[in-house]
Tab-separated table of C-alpha atoms in Angstrom:
chain	number	residue	atom	x	y	z
W	30	MET	CA	0.015	-0.082	0.078
W	31	SER	CA	1.082	3.499	-0.751
W	32	HIS	CA	1.609	5.942	2.415
W	33	ILE	CA	0.199	9.640	1.711
W	34	ASN	CA	2.917	11.668	3.577
W	35	SER	CA	1.467	15.277	2.866
W	36	ILE	CA	-1.399	17.007	0.554
W	37	ALA	CA	-0.173	19.976	-1.111
W	38	THR	CA	-3.072	22.780	0.095
W	39	GLY	CA	-6.113	23.368	-1.900
W	40	THR	CA	-5.853	19.497	-3.869
W	41	SER	CA	-9.460	18.970	-4.523
W	42	VAL	CA	-9.106	15.041	-5.018
W	43	LEU	CA	-6.455	12.289	-3.942
W	44	VAL	CA	-4.860	9.302	-6.039
W	45	MET	CA	-4.113	7.090	-3.190
W	46	ALA	CA	-1.145	5.016	-5.011
W	47	GLU	CA	0.107	4.355	-8.877
W	48	GLY	CA	-2.508	2.250	-10.708
W	49	ASP	CA	-5.738	3.132	-9.234
W	50	ASP	CA	-9.092	4.035	-10.938
W	51	VAL	CA	-10.476	6.076	-8.446
W	52	ALA	CA	-9.722	8.964	-6.234
W	53	VAL	CA	-10.670	10.271	-2.931
W	54	ALA	CA	-12.750	13.836	-3.358
W	55	LEU	CA	-10.903	16.372	-0.480
W	56	ARG	CA	-14.485	18.502	-0.924
W	57	ASP	CA	-17.511	18.418	-2.319
W	58	LEU	CA	-17.424	18.128	-6.060
W	59	VAL	CA	-19.741	19.367	-8.121
W	60	PRO	CA	-21.069	18.704	-11.650
W	61	GLY	CA	-19.783	20.023	-14.652
W	62	GLU	CA	-16.499	21.083	-12.758
W	63	ALA	CA	-12.795	20.444	-14.369
W	64	ILE	CA	-10.148	19.697	-12.269
W	65	THR	CA	-6.532	19.330	-12.886
W	66	LEU	CA	-4.936	15.986	-12.442
W	67	GLY	CA	-1.147	15.911	-13.754
W	68	ASP	CA	-1.252	16.831	-17.101
W	69	SER	CA	-4.618	16.267	-17.916
W	70	VAL	CA	-8.206	17.117	-16.550
W	71	LEU	CA	-10.866	15.563	-15.089
W	72	ASN	CA	-14.636	16.644	-15.361
W	73	VAL	CA	-16.841	15.966	-13.004
W	74	VAL	CA	-19.563	13.778	-14.498
W	75	GLY	CA	-22.171	13.809	-11.185
W	76	ALA	CA	-22.127	15.003	-7.567
W	77	VAL	CA	-19.099	13.512	-5.708
W	78	PRO	CA	-19.389	13.953	-1.107
W	79	SER	CA	-15.973	15.266	0.420
W	80	GLY	CA	-14.588	11.427	1.357
W	81	HIS	CA	-15.862	9.713	-1.657
W	82	LYS	CA	-14.615	8.078	-4.461
W	83	ILE	CA	-14.353	9.562	-8.103
W	84	ALA	CA	-13.641	7.515	-10.961
W	85	LEU	CA	-10.311	8.226	-12.971
W	86	GLY	CA	-11.425	6.471	-15.573
W	87	SER	CA	-14.384	4.034	-17.437
W	88	VAL	CA	-14.775	0.652	-16.255
W	89	ALA	CA	-16.681	-2.226	-16.951
W	90	VAL	CA	-19.275	-4.516	-15.489
W	91	GLY	CA	-17.396	-6.999	-13.539
W	92	ASP	CA	-13.812	-5.401	-13.271
W	93	LYS	CA	-12.073	-4.910	-10.905
W	94	VAL	CA	-11.550	-1.214	-8.968
W	95	HIS	CA	-8.447	-0.308	-7.551
W	96	LYS	CA	-8.144	2.246	-4.281
W	97	TYR	CA	-4.566	2.125	-2.146
W	98	GLY	CA	-3.725	0.012	-5.190
W	99	GLN	CA	-5.745	-2.737	-4.168
W	100	SER	CA	-9.152	-4.221	-5.428
W	101	ILE	CA	-11.613	-2.555	-3.562
W	102	GLY	CA	-14.558	-4.267	-5.658
W	103	THR	CA	-15.805	-5.269	-9.174
W	104	ALA	CA	-18.495	-2.665	-11.208
W	105	THR	CA	-21.814	-3.836	-10.735
W	106	ALA	CA	-22.399	-1.305	-13.519
W	107	PRO	CA	-20.341	1.136	-16.562
W	108	ILE	CA	-18.777	3.324	-14.831
W	109	VAL	CA	-17.708	6.141	-16.681
W	110	ARG	CA	-14.592	8.817	-15.793
W	111	GLY	CA	-15.713	11.370	-13.357
W	112	GLU	CA	-18.508	9.426	-11.754
W	113	HIS	CA	-19.390	9.136	-8.106
W	114	VAL	CA	-18.288	5.721	-7.411
W	115	HIS	CA	-20.150	3.959	-4.498
W	116	SER	CA	-22.891	1.455	-3.800
W	117	GLN	CA	-24.720	2.330	-6.775
W	118	ASN	CA	-22.025	1.001	-8.953
W	119	LEU	CA	-19.340	-0.789	-6.750
W	120	GLY	CA	-20.043	-4.397	-5.227
W	121	MET	CA	-17.809	-6.946	-3.489
W	122	ASP	CA	-15.008	-8.832	-4.926
W	123	LEU	CA	-15.228	-12.073	-4.102
W	124	GLY	CA	-11.815	-13.173	-5.468
W	125	ALA	CA	-9.374	-15.603	-3.764
W	126	ARG	CA	-6.506	-12.972	-1.951
W	127	VAL	CA	-3.191	-14.733	-2.290
W	128	HIS	CA	-1.413	-15.150	1.255
W	129	GLU	CA	2.400	-14.868	1.582
W	130	PHE	CA	4.395	-15.155	5.193
W	131	GLY	CA	7.261	-12.727	6.332
W	132	THR	CA	8.148	-11.946	2.260
W	133	VAL	CA	7.498	-7.811	3.391
W	134	HIS	CA	9.933	-6.735	6.213
W	135	THR	CA	10.524	-2.942	6.887
W	136	GLU	CA	12.916	-1.760	9.407
W	137	LEU	CA	12.076	1.200	11.567
W	138	PRO	CA	14.304	3.915	12.460
W	139	ALA	CA	16.043	2.811	15.585
W	140	PRO	CA	15.248	5.404	18.485
W	141	THR	CA	18.099	8.219	19.327
W	142	VAL	CA	16.257	9.025	21.888
W	143	ARG	CA	15.174	7.077	25.044
W	144	ARG	CA	11.824	8.338	26.238
W	145	THR	CA	9.589	7.980	29.213
W	146	PHE	CA	6.312	8.603	30.986
W	147	ASP	CA	5.334	8.671	34.191
W	148	GLY	CA	3.478	5.436	35.198
W	149	TYR	CA	2.900	3.121	38.123
W	150	ARG	CA	4.968	-0.106	38.573
W	151	ARG	CA	3.377	-3.409	39.574
W	152	ALA	CA	4.945	-6.075	41.585
W	153	ASP	CA	4.851	-8.496	38.351
W	154	GLY	CA	7.041	-5.658	36.357
W	155	ARG	CA	4.403	-4.450	34.373
W	156	ALA	CA	3.457	-0.752	33.953
W	157	GLY	CA	0.164	0.694	34.928
W	158	THR	CA	-1.271	4.305	33.690
W	159	ARG	CA	-3.867	4.716	35.897
W	160	ASN	CA	-4.776	3.629	39.329
W	161	TYR	CA	-8.241	1.869	39.905
W	162	ILE	CA	-10.650	-0.212	41.929
W	163	ALA	CA	-12.858	-1.919	40.062
W	164	ILE	CA	-15.812	-3.976	40.998
W	165	LEU	CA	-16.113	-7.294	39.155
W	166	THR	CA	-19.343	-9.314	38.782
W	167	THR	CA	-19.684	-12.889	38.945
W	168	VAL	CA	-22.961	-12.819	37.229
W	169	ASN	CA	-25.281	-10.363	35.783
W	170	CYS	CA	-27.595	-10.770	39.214
W	171	SER	CA	-25.119	-9.369	40.742
W	172	GLY	CA	-24.923	-6.075	38.233
W	173	THR	CA	-27.064	-3.467	39.619
W	174	THR	CA	-25.756	-3.536	43.452
W	175	ALA	CA	-22.181	-3.313	41.761
W	176	LYS	CA	-23.240	-0.016	40.610
W	177	LEU	CA	-25.172	1.353	43.453
W	178	ILE	CA	-21.592	0.487	44.906
W	179	ALA	CA	-19.470	2.670	42.638
W	180	ASP	CA	-21.769	5.350	42.276
W	181	ARG	CA	-20.725	5.903	46.121
W	182	PHE	CA	-17.736	6.934	44.967
W	183	ARG	CA	-18.598	9.747	42.017
W	184	GLY	CA	-18.946	12.847	44.538
W	185	ASP	CA	-16.847	13.847	47.342
W	186	LEU	CA	-16.083	10.821	48.973
W	187	LEU	CA	-13.090	9.808	45.966
W	188	ASP	CA	-12.125	13.388	46.449
W	189	ARG	CA	-10.347	12.391	49.542
W	190	PHE	CA	-7.747	10.274	47.715
W	191	PRO	CA	-6.528	12.195	44.729
W	192	HIS	CA	-4.074	9.144	43.363
W	193	VAL	CA	-6.869	7.061	43.131
W	194	ASP	CA	-8.507	7.691	39.716
W	195	GLY	CA	-11.997	6.137	40.478
W	196	VAL	CA	-14.118	3.337	41.539
W	197	ILE	CA	-15.383	1.229	38.361
W	198	ALA	CA	-18.150	-1.263	38.234
W	199	LEU	CA	-17.543	-4.260	35.372
W	200	THR	CA	-20.530	-5.807	34.701
W	201	HIS	CA	-21.793	-7.931	32.395
W	202	GLN	CA	-24.890	-9.880	30.681
W	203	SER	CA	-23.988	-13.449	31.631
W	204	GLY	CA	-26.317	-15.794	33.905
W	205	CYS	CA	-25.773	-18.369	36.734
W	206	GLY	CA	-26.565	-21.048	33.572
W	207	LEU	CA	-23.343	-20.732	31.877
W	208	VAL	CA	-21.631	-24.125	30.899
W	209	LEU	CA	-18.061	-23.251	31.605
W	210	GLU	CA	-16.373	-25.564	29.701
W	211	SER	CA	-17.950	-23.676	26.244
W	212	GLU	CA	-15.971	-21.323	24.270
W	213	GLY	CA	-17.824	-18.365	25.201
W	214	ALA	CA	-17.360	-19.058	28.985
W	215	GLN	CA	-13.807	-18.830	28.596
W	216	MET	CA	-13.453	-16.317	26.834
W	217	LEU	CA	-15.589	-14.503	29.598
W	218	VAL	CA	-13.584	-15.785	32.473
W	219	ARG	CA	-10.530	-14.719	30.314
W	220	THR	CA	-11.900	-11.464	30.063
W	221	LEU	CA	-12.685	-10.741	33.584
W	222	ASN	CA	-9.238	-12.144	34.572
W	223	GLY	CA	-7.559	-10.245	32.192
W	224	TYR	CA	-9.306	-7.432	34.117
W	225	ALA	CA	-8.590	-8.455	37.284
W	226	ALA	CA	-4.696	-8.521	36.943
W	227	HIS	CA	-4.757	-5.650	34.121
W	228	PRO	CA	-1.681	-3.133	35.430
W	229	ASN	CA	-3.879	-0.286	35.604
W	230	ILE	CA	-6.295	-1.974	38.109
W	231	ALA	CA	-4.834	-2.242	41.772
W	232	GLY	CA	-8.145	-3.066	44.168
W	233	VAL	CA	-10.650	-5.646	43.184
W	234	LEU	CA	-13.909	-6.403	44.205
W	235	VAL	CA	-15.336	-9.432	43.175
W	236	LEU	CA	-18.823	-9.291	43.701
W	237	SER	CA	-21.300	-12.084	43.164
W	238	LEU	CA	-24.801	-13.146	43.816
W	239	GLY	CA	-24.033	-16.506	45.889
W	240	CYS	CA	-25.575	-19.281	43.381
W	241	GLU	CA	-24.046	-18.881	39.979
W	242	MET	CA	-21.725	-21.503	38.497
W	243	THR	CA	-19.294	-18.397	37.978
W	244	PRO	CA	-18.087	-18.066	41.660
W	245	ALA	CA	-15.463	-15.609	42.543
W	246	ASP	CA	-12.062	-18.648	42.446
W	247	VAL	CA	-13.259	-19.116	39.233
W	248	ILE	CA	-13.290	-15.421	37.409
W	249	LEU	CA	-9.665	-14.756	39.546
W	250	GLY	CA	-8.278	-18.892	38.624
W	251	GLN	CA	-6.535	-18.931	35.316
W	252	GLY	CA	-4.167	-16.196	36.594
W	253	GLU	CA	-1.983	-14.622	39.327
W	254	LEU	CA	-2.998	-11.112	40.381
W	255	PRO	CA	0.167	-8.982	41.158
W	256	ALA	CA	1.165	-9.203	44.361
W	257	ASP	CA	0.714	-5.844	45.345
W	258	THR	CA	-3.388	-5.916	44.128
W	259	LEU	CA	-5.694	-5.833	47.132
W	260	LEU	CA	-8.281	-8.031	46.742
W	261	THR	CA	-12.104	-8.604	48.889
W	262	THR	CA	-14.726	-11.453	47.807
W	263	LEU	CA	-18.536	-10.472	48.859
W	264	SER	CA	-21.740	-12.533	48.097
W	265	ILE	CA	-24.838	-10.633	48.326
W	266	GLN	CA	-26.502	-13.641	49.177
W	267	GLU	CA	-24.034	-14.594	52.195
W	268	THR	CA	-23.452	-10.717	53.404
W	269	GLY	CA	-27.667	-9.763	54.086
W	270	GLY	CA	-29.197	-8.835	50.740
W	271	MET	CA	-28.684	-5.848	48.255
W	272	ARG	CA	-28.292	-2.832	51.326
W	273	ALA	CA	-25.766	-4.913	53.439
W	274	THR	CA	-23.767	-5.866	50.626
W	275	VAL	CA	-23.534	-1.909	49.428
W	276	ALA	CA	-22.615	-0.615	53.136
W	277	ALA	CA	-20.347	-3.527	52.959
W	278	GLY	CA	-18.423	-3.201	49.346
W	279	VAL	CA	-18.664	1.096	49.925
W	280	GLU	CA	-16.425	-0.029	53.499
W	281	ALA	CA	-13.984	-2.095	52.013
W	282	ILE	CA	-13.254	0.007	49.167
W	283	LEU	CA	-12.705	2.727	51.336
W	284	GLU	CA	-9.769	0.945	52.810
W	285	MET	CA	-8.684	-0.119	49.921
W	286	ALA	CA	-8.525	3.592	48.376
W	287	GLU	CA	-6.434	4.687	51.676
W	288	LYS	CA	-3.563	2.253	50.976
W	289	LEU	CA	-4.013	2.780	47.388
W	290	ASP	CA	-3.766	6.732	47.476
W	291	GLU	CA	-0.186	5.895	48.792
W	292	ARG	CA	1.168	5.152	45.431
W	293	ARG	CA	2.452	7.097	43.201
W	294	ARG	CA	3.882	7.158	39.325
W	295	GLU	CA	7.562	7.181	38.755
W	296	PRO	CA	9.283	7.629	35.228
W	297	ILE	CA	9.214	4.175	32.901
W	298	ASP	CA	10.667	3.710	29.954
W	299	ILE	CA	7.738	3.850	26.533
W	300	SER	CA	9.085	0.098	25.841
W	301	GLU	CA	6.474	-0.495	28.829
W	302	LEU	CA	3.859	0.576	26.821
W	303	VAL	CA	0.724	-1.574	25.288
W	304	LEU	CA	-1.247	-0.124	22.631
W	305	GLY	CA	-4.561	-0.860	21.435
W	306	LEU	CA	-5.721	0.162	18.162
W	307	ASN	CA	-8.922	0.483	17.387
W	308	CYS	CA	-11.757	2.840	14.991
W	309	GLY	CA	-14.929	3.499	14.808
W	310	GLY	CA	-17.470	5.563	12.539
W	311	SER	CA	-14.879	5.163	10.064
W	312	ASP	CA	-14.985	7.409	6.859
W	313	GLY	CA	-13.167	7.788	3.528
W	314	TYR	CA	-10.636	10.062	5.203
W	315	SER	CA	-9.597	7.233	7.462
W	316	GLY	CA	-7.267	5.333	5.305
W	317	ILE	CA	-5.831	9.156	4.531
W	318	THR	CA	-5.550	10.849	7.575
W	319	ALA	CA	-5.676	9.429	11.037
W	320	ASN	CA	-5.018	6.081	10.742
W	321	PRO	CA	-1.599	6.285	8.648
W	322	ALA	CA	-1.429	9.095	11.464
W	323	LEU	CA	-1.698	6.572	13.799
W	324	GLY	CA	0.560	4.091	12.530
W	325	TRP	CA	3.319	5.961	12.433
W	326	ALA	CA	3.351	6.611	15.955
W	327	SER	CA	2.535	2.976	16.755
W	328	ASP	CA	5.582	1.859	14.426
W	329	VAL	CA	7.583	4.431	16.401
W	330	LEU	CA	6.753	2.417	19.694
W	331	VAL	CA	7.659	-0.768	18.293
W	332	ALA	CA	11.414	0.622	17.206
W	333	ASN	CA	11.086	1.429	20.895
W	334	GLY	CA	10.462	-1.911	22.309
W	335	ALA	CA	7.136	-1.463	23.177
W	336	THR	CA	3.804	-3.577	22.584
W	337	SER	CA	1.049	-1.981	20.068
W	338	VAL	CA	-2.108	-4.581	19.252
W	339	LEU	CA	-4.952	-3.969	16.260
W	340	ALA	CA	-7.913	-5.671	15.963
W	341	GLU	CA	-10.872	-6.050	14.994
W	342	THR	CA	-10.938	-8.944	12.344
W	343	PRO	CA	-14.183	-8.534	10.513
W	344	GLU	CA	-12.241	-4.843	9.861
W	345	ILE	CA	-9.164	-6.450	8.862
W	346	TYR	CA	-10.788	-8.985	6.180
W	347	GLY	CA	-9.839	-8.399	2.667
W	348	ALA	CA	-6.750	-7.159	3.966
W	349	GLU	CA	-5.239	-9.894	6.158
W	350	HIS	CA	-2.806	-10.479	3.155
W	351	LEU	CA	-0.950	-7.460	4.093
W	352	LEU	CA	-0.817	-8.218	7.390
W	353	THR	CA	0.099	-12.261	6.700
W	354	ALA	CA	3.157	-11.147	4.327
W	355	ARG	CA	4.550	-9.259	7.111
W	356	ALA	CA	4.364	-12.039	9.854
W	357	THR	CA	7.276	-13.073	11.262
W	358	SER	CA	6.784	-16.504	10.999
W	359	ARG	CA	4.520	-18.764	8.560
W	360	GLU	CA	2.840	-19.670	12.106
W	361	VAL	CA	1.891	-16.408	12.821
W	362	GLY	CA	0.646	-15.530	9.724
W	363	LEU	CA	-1.868	-19.133	9.426
W	364	LYS	CA	-2.803	-18.001	12.870
W	365	LEU	CA	-4.163	-14.697	11.396
W	366	ILE	CA	-5.707	-16.595	8.638
W	367	ASP	CA	-7.141	-18.865	10.660
W	368	ARG	CA	-8.697	-16.299	12.661
W	369	ILE	CA	-10.295	-15.077	9.331
W	370	ASN	CA	-12.093	-18.438	8.138
W	371	TRP	CA	-13.637	-19.076	12.038
W	372	TRP	CA	-15.051	-15.540	11.136
W	373	GLU	CA	-16.547	-16.509	7.923
W	374	LYS	CA	-17.592	-19.975	8.730
W	375	TYR	CA	-19.396	-17.901	12.021
W	376	ILE	CA	-21.088	-14.888	9.682
W	377	VAL	CA	-22.648	-17.693	7.438
W	378	THR	CA	-23.976	-19.514	10.168
W	379	GLY	CA	-25.778	-15.995	11.715
W	380	GLY	CA	-27.139	-15.752	8.094
W	381	GLY	CA	-25.058	-12.938	7.011
W	382	THR	CA	-22.019	-11.954	5.056
W	383	MET	CA	-18.496	-10.362	5.563
W	384	ASP	CA	-19.475	-7.628	3.567
W	385	ASN	CA	-22.482	-6.436	5.591
W	386	ASN	CA	-19.608	-4.498	7.317
W	387	PRO	CA	-20.069	-1.364	6.608
W	388	SER	CA	-22.792	0.034	8.588
W	389	PRO	CA	-24.629	2.935	6.867
W	390	GLY	CA	-22.179	5.264	8.955
W	391	ASN	CA	-19.361	4.041	7.003
W	392	LYS	CA	-21.262	4.720	3.612
W	393	ALA	CA	-22.807	7.950	4.125
W	394	GLY	CA	-18.678	8.659	4.917
W	395	GLY	CA	-17.419	7.251	1.395
W	396	ILE	CA	-16.456	3.586	1.995
W	397	THR	CA	-18.888	0.990	-0.042
W	398	THR	CA	-17.530	-2.288	0.568
W	399	ILE	CA	-15.543	-4.144	3.586
W	400	LEU	CA	-12.980	-4.538	1.290
W	401	GLU	CA	-11.985	-0.751	0.921
W	402	LYS	CA	-12.603	-0.808	4.755
W	403	SER	CA	-10.276	-2.950	5.891
W	404	LEU	CA	-7.601	-1.464	2.984
W	405	GLY	CA	-7.322	1.717	5.448
W	406	ALA	CA	-8.514	0.141	8.853
W	407	VAL	CA	-4.657	-2.134	8.444
W	408	ALA	CA	-2.828	1.602	8.275
W	409	LYS	CA	-3.175	1.866	12.025
W	410	ALA	CA	-0.707	-0.773	12.080
W	411	GLY	CA	1.398	1.451	10.556
W	412	ARG	CA	4.652	-0.764	8.387
W	413	ALA	CA	5.956	-2.993	11.588
W	414	ASP	CA	6.503	-6.553	11.193
W	415	LEU	CA	3.442	-9.038	12.934
W	416	ALA	CA	4.737	-10.632	15.804
W	417	ALA	CA	2.067	-12.652	17.330
W	418	VAL	CA	-1.909	-13.408	16.769
W	419	TYR	CA	-3.950	-13.347	20.037
W	420	GLU	CA	-7.575	-15.002	20.755
W	421	TYR	CA	-10.130	-12.645	22.193
W	422	ALA	CA	-8.492	-11.213	25.444
W	423	GLU	CA	-5.709	-13.309	25.935
W	424	PRO	CA	-2.646	-11.861	27.405
W	425	MET	CA	-0.724	-9.814	25.077
W	426	SER	CA	2.802	-11.048	26.008
W	427	VAL	CA	4.979	-10.651	22.717
W	428	ARG	CA	6.865	-7.547	21.888
W	429	GLY	CA	6.146	-5.568	19.200
W	430	LEU	CA	3.165	-5.238	16.593
W	431	GLY	CA	0.504	-7.867	17.599
W	432	PHE	CA	-3.058	-8.937	16.577
W	433	MET	CA	-5.742	-9.622	18.578
W	434	ASP	CA	-9.169	-11.581	17.221
W	435	THR	CA	-11.676	-9.518	18.683
W	436	PRO	CA	-15.756	-8.053	16.635
W	437	GLY	CA	-15.613	-4.989	14.650
W	438	TYR	CA	-18.380	-3.583	17.480
W	439	ASP	CA	-15.899	-0.913	19.438
W	440	PRO	CA	-16.675	-1.922	23.164
W	441	VAL	CA	-16.548	-5.225	22.695
W	442	SER	CA	-13.123	-4.969	20.604
W	443	VAL	CA	-11.729	-2.640	23.128
W	444	THR	CA	-12.952	-4.623	26.169
W	445	GLY	CA	-10.991	-7.261	24.595
W	446	LEU	CA	-7.669	-5.137	23.793
W	447	VAL	CA	-7.893	-3.739	28.061
W	448	ALA	CA	-8.387	-7.635	28.871
W	449	GLY	CA	-5.398	-8.329	27.305
W	450	GLY	CA	-3.147	-5.625	29.009
W	451	ALA	CA	-3.508	-2.797	26.714
W	452	THR	CA	-2.375	0.047	28.862
W	453	VAL	CA	-3.264	3.406	26.856
W	454	VAL	CA	-6.023	3.099	23.558
W	455	VAL	CA	-6.016	5.198	20.404
W	456	PHE	CA	-9.068	4.890	18.910
W	457	THR	CA	-9.825	7.066	15.053
W	458	THR	CA	-13.114	7.935	14.416
W	459	GLY	CA	-14.801	10.020	11.466
W	460	ARG	CA	-18.577	10.459	12.050
W	461	GLY	CA	-17.589	10.661	15.368
W	462	SER	CA	-17.492	9.075	18.565
W	463	VAL	CA	-17.969	9.221	22.681
W	464	PHE	CA	-16.157	6.182	23.440
W	465	GLY	CA	-14.336	5.547	26.254
W	466	CYS	CA	-12.825	1.996	27.956
W	467	LYS	CA	-11.622	2.778	31.875
W	468	PRO	CA	-9.710	1.436	33.737
W	469	THR	CA	-7.719	1.843	30.186
W	470	PRO	CA	-7.714	6.230	28.806
W	471	SER	CA	-8.747	6.142	25.235
W	472	ILE	CA	-7.670	9.125	22.739
W	473	LYS	CA	-9.418	10.163	20.203
W	474	VAL	CA	-8.292	11.089	16.774
W	475	GLY	CA	-10.686	12.524	13.982
W	476	THR	CA	-10.246	12.334	10.476
W	477	ASN	CA	-11.611	15.104	9.023
W	478	THR	CA	-11.596	18.885	10.056
W	479	ALA	CA	-15.718	19.241	9.720
W	480	LEU	CA	-15.962	16.424	12.679
W	481	PHE	CA	-13.186	18.014	14.775
W	482	VAL	CA	-15.370	21.653	14.292
W	483	ARG	CA	-18.811	19.613	14.599
W	484	GLN	CA	-17.350	17.242	17.623
W	485	GLY	CA	-14.768	18.590	18.595
W	486	ASP	CA	-14.878	17.794	22.510
W	487	ASP	CA	-15.439	14.065	22.030
W	488	VAL	CA	-11.637	14.383	20.005
W	489	ASP	CA	-8.348	14.854	21.275
W	490	ILE	CA	-6.733	15.039	17.893
W	491	ASN	CA	-7.571	16.705	14.654
W	492	ALA	CA	-6.233	14.775	11.888
W	493	GLY	CA	-7.626	16.256	9.331
W	494	ARG	CA	-5.144	18.952	8.867
W	495	ILE	CA	-3.421	16.392	6.836
W	496	ALA	CA	-6.053	16.033	4.211
W	497	ASP	CA	-6.854	20.220	4.786
W	498	GLY	CA	-3.240	20.239	3.551
W	499	THR	CA	-1.883	22.205	7.035
W	500	ALA	CA	-0.159	18.993	8.348
W	501	ARG	CA	1.980	15.856	7.517
W	502	VAL	CA	1.142	12.159	8.303
W	503	GLU	CA	3.920	12.401	10.205
W	504	GLU	CA	3.357	15.637	11.985
W	505	VAL	CA	-0.030	14.250	13.371
W	506	GLY	CA	1.492	11.229	14.362
W	507	ALA	CA	4.079	13.094	16.280
W	508	GLU	CA	1.217	14.498	17.966
W	509	ILE	CA	-0.376	11.180	18.620
W	510	LEU	CA	2.556	10.099	20.047
W	511	ASP	CA	3.050	13.291	22.473
W	512	MET	CA	-0.258	12.375	23.450
W	513	ILE	CA	0.012	9.108	24.277
W	514	ILE	CA	3.055	10.083	26.655
W	515	ALA	CA	1.484	12.798	28.494
W	516	VAL	CA	-1.455	10.850	29.296
W	517	ALA	CA	-0.045	7.565	30.398
W	518	SER	CA	1.927	9.880	32.444
W	519	GLY	CA	-2.123	10.842	33.522
W	520	LYS	CA	-3.200	13.605	31.710
W	521	GLN	CA	-6.848	13.173	31.045
W	522	THR	CA	-8.586	12.741	27.767
W	523	THR	CA	-11.765	14.304	26.452
W	524	SER	CA	-13.663	10.819	27.670
W	525	GLU	CA	-12.242	10.139	30.884
W	526	GLU	CA	-13.341	14.408	31.603
W	527	PHE	CA	-16.914	13.317	30.880
W	528	ASN	CA	-16.558	10.462	32.736
W	529	VAL	CA	-17.371	7.339	29.559
W	530	GLY	CA	-15.654	3.925	30.292
W	531	GLN	CA	-17.635	2.020	32.236
W	532	GLU	CA	-20.570	1.241	30.730
W	533	GLU	CA	-18.352	0.384	27.253
W	534	PHE	CA	-17.212	-2.643	29.294
W	535	VAL	CA	-18.865	-5.297	27.160
W	536	PRO	CA	-17.175	-8.876	26.902
W	537	TRP	CA	-17.611	-11.161	23.630
W	538	HIS	CA	-20.865	-13.097	23.967
W	539	ILE	CA	-21.120	-15.940	22.030
W	540	GLY	CA	-22.587	-19.695	22.686
W	541	ALA	CA	-25.830	-21.079	24.946
W	542	VAL	CA	-26.672	-19.761	28.158
W	543	THR	CA	-28.901	-22.390	30.397
């Protein structure tokens, strides 16, 4: 794939790679206007909204249409030069992709200066970016009680502990009849255990009803908590009901907060960061601005020895061959293909197709097929070698660039990344998002300036300046990297300022509940 580093101010359309059949409109194009494109003139046949595609030549029915130097679909109707290319004349390319392993390697520039962030060193050696107390529920039946306890700490009560970032209730929808041997149950247990052991969580209250098949010892039994994690368990039935449990829970958390408030941040090398990469509400600018800029920042972190992990398997579908070519081993590449194959079967079982994604919002923003969306989405992963592929919520233990198998639904995807150990998340959006993911801070990067003007209170960085021609990809990438380090050191993101992130804990639910 081609990387566009800068765009001249006033440019009307952008060709992403040599040989592409379409260009991206960088402003609304009106019928009849003539656009100078190199040595030729492109006459606009019909209205083309900003972020959408315009044909650079005629395309016959059934022919492939290329963007980013890759096929994004086949023409379902004749396309003429200057015409708007979208869902009315472009469909899915069902042709097989060629998967190679380890054929592409990019030597990332070695760091010249070691940078640090101010984080919390945990007893197991990992580094946290926040100091949270979490209430983990074993079953949905204890969810309301957990939230009542957490709500007591939303006001003056928590102000007594300035070095404790908050108390969060992490509730879920699973029931007492969960089949513990099932894939879904193991996924849930892995998720809850990942949160309990997370370096951003220093205190844990496990809250059960008392008669479910997922008691506290099962929730905590798949992994060891750091030795400095404070742990308390309560059963609503044994404690005497909801009112008594709320009182006992508040008291237990107050005792934790007194101790955790004594902990302090210390300088830690950025190689200890674990970055989660995600996107939501993508548009035609995502693969041009925010995602490549985030990829630049990700590459710098990887070059420094940090961990950066891409996710959302349905949203790299059709671009996975670009990742397998960067795999450090055939085994890593085959594991990614295995997850793609699993999704193809899973979607068919549910009566859908992989091209059900993009969403209506994606299409309104100029994305037509999942191939186009995926090619833009993988730009978040930069150019680093793919060193590991993880199951959902699996601990992310390999330094470098990794991939985690998650759905494309943002809260479920990021829940898996955080369970795996992500200590900072960067979330790109073109249509707009109010996402957060406590206990991990989420930095939101907007793909276009119009979004930043309209919804600036919810976006931390405006990558739309790249499309405006006022900033280069590497400049915005450096801004993202600086913010990652600042946020890891305690600076609040917009989502944290709005106290967003508790309700976005959504474990992936598959399988039967009896």
